[in-house]
Steps between C-alpha positions, in 0.01 A plus 500: 500500500667819385431816700494844342565822688215744448454828686589362842862506623638151472632480854155590630324249282722195537701456818597142433373172361487173689666348196576697187732376233489417133686182591315332787744215539790736564331724754513444871142472621603590852617848397248766401566609143476850358337556165833492318579159646755623755465444873316778676612662822354401831318831541280407204601792279613515140721771355334642190837607366599136456196420288404579144193716430326189369538205732728227371426244767232235496300290741489146365197291588649156517431165662868498592410759761153432639284781640533563871130429544511206265139393553381835364759636257740793465407819688607853413501779755595563859333230708249609763695331777812694403311827515320455830750289699836662575787281395286272284674331210424692180574211269159351575426666167686360200524842337531765769400855408523802729300740289268727697132392473416842357668383179244221457694214658380329817634228730485161330335670206560226240494123487655308210380142471330244273128472431306176549391302189740669256800560730542832321748730673294785642507815711258583779436849630477462877429857605227751422753780516728344236453626146585188300489472121608215273557596137295813557201322656415567863512204739235562769570425864496125580484410129746293301647581159677230299822578314414361156765666285877451480549866590270695727502833681391515861458831681439542872446862587808678364707183465523321166609142435581314181394137528686272261458125454833336426419129506658367178298255293744218572437544875121525477431142612742528790346832606146360485604198705655714774213747494244219530691354793497839673133579431377159615720445805526859626196687366264202522379534140394221269723428203431771242291437192775397260364686198529839675805451720781598262707813554443805277673501161585784265260373233192482726172540312217706645130510420365808672678497838513119509836333450476173308699219658457185297261314274247306706323328210402519135192438290428543130416869516623602846804495728497510881764690697562528871547864596571722800467872569680726750257436785595132475164380368520191278269437206462309176495702179322328215614650172242440228575552131208646304637421154177405322123500547467169695787579739376856551146380567621240751719757676211747524268232640757405762554861607125565527461177699764610752350849516154359571635277777691789656194724490268242659749400770619848598293508823587144609794470744556138396597611149852495648489123445430532126738613226389827348590743226691777672602709202484509122790641298512506120810526282478881500500503881136606525245323711141544377318211335424717196872566449586133548253409224715677241835382639709209373585377849299505823661436840267369768643555850351221710548459874584303704811311394493151652823329599345170393174307477331273751629210292862623509512593868226327697472167321846425359668649811229420751730379777683834487187705576333517841143365507368820657645696209330264254168554678551877485577496128207267430267729697614805306411335169145457630490869586615590149262263320215611726560860390489388135169325565349799677549719192350236270806317364590131496869412460441170312857364522615485861793263553832507688683663208246784489546594866812696585716540809618859532683433827520248782604742772239627546283262296350679199306330220357631174250359248660489155378472140179695547501594132283197418254567785144546372249760607166338590278772645183286505438150636847463646424151633432346159705742296523426130489180296845351447646230278658199676878523496511873422465657842782474749771237533468123532532404864316812616180478292173514690262213408240733345748626240554148362142434395371598157292813554658548842544834673799711588417718802674615814469157671764361263758726670402355838553144373840592352607655832394177670725301265788741565450480876490121491838495325649759738398322820527134400794515262316323217264590218134414533494398133780360288479784251501293177122509470194620688291224660179703467510528119172407334519332256806312624839651428680345204820515707383249759326165516169459686690315774742790547214749513316290757815457709557878511141566605529238774813674630312831496207351695737345754680832550171681564402235752826550691479879490145491634626351826737789570429760775290791379771757566765315297639549152373151414143603581541805277622279214200271545265792434699624201523160329130421490394363161190715469552878459176555696635331813863605457627762743550838336832683511331790678385273783830315507681826581317499834579135576687468830797336331554815294385775736777401740743597224316794343357648820702383803343780705160329465640176640655681796171679563308172494747343743466796734119478488511127573735559792268764647203267455681223688611737777209740567 
């Protein structure tokens, strides 16, 4: 971190650094270093005459020299304890500044550390009195700002810093390994989402104020990128090419679909558990739908970015995830799907790969792939007529979708969630997945004996689940897996099942326990 001398006398601004050298390995960490890399005097003063008008020293953020408060990060400023306790050790701050607060610098005014999820290097403004700007944008008190460019300018009051990344490409893997070890063992973060965890490069591409990190997927007429912006928020950007009439029409339909969902869900708190269109940016940089319609490329900014799906994290790595966390994530999917149902939509393709895990600490789930959700404003129970084999995914089909002339309503989402829950909490699929045992006429992929065997397994599972206590997950699954949509438990009612309320609304459980205790001890 290079420091520039502005209008403030250098000796007033920078008394000494806890460690300041362009070559960390050669500096003695026990000796306070002046900004030019030489040892400072014991009276904490620096002679301006010995320093150039523009500072030539540098503070090197390095894992060779860990922060003094390693479970938080690197602090800049005079520590509070040093100010209010005579004789306190000033090097409690990694970068010690003695600038008067009237210049816009306060005690412990900055924290340099890594953000969760992306592990982006970031700056936090810790004081209301500190005037902090990163690349010309103000960083409000208590907020973080990620350093997303190879070169950045940070100003704190009348002090100015040049932030420069100098991790060479050949050392990138080594740096990420050491950073991940620090963020997981010291900061308590999860491993970062790999697609957004790289260090800034000179050729970074931006769409609006979003920095693209890597390609997350491709389709015929679209490309998916993971992206991050200075506040540290992570999203997916779907770049759609509108090269001809069919592709343009499909892109417009998708945008209008997302816009309709966003409009209907805007007053529902549980929309946080559903991916949504956050922004729309066309190739000219403009954002209105009318302008996108005449553009060659449309960029759909979709949040949230999941670190993986239920299949990747909860099923394939089940033993690595605490059961309480699985229950929490499962409960949040019900909250998200319930919100979809309340505004008249049915998802139609719920499965482990269409449910995302944003984080495990704390647990945060998100319903994915809502682009194929269908709006059914009337008769939500029966929905619309569907063709067998064309609604949902084998292994998660509700029985009514596999009958000629069958219906596709909101109950099919409840059945699919039951199948997902069965896999999550038993470790095995309810159905084999090669065919659907409810297909009428019989599936050409299976013999009558195979179909009968699968239905017998289904009946046996329901019989076992029926015996479970009423406040258990198993009892919830029994209600969701009913063959008839009329008797099947709805997602809206399932949200209030005791097995889920304990995860979604722990305060209700505590209140009930308190009431029971008072009733037993009048």
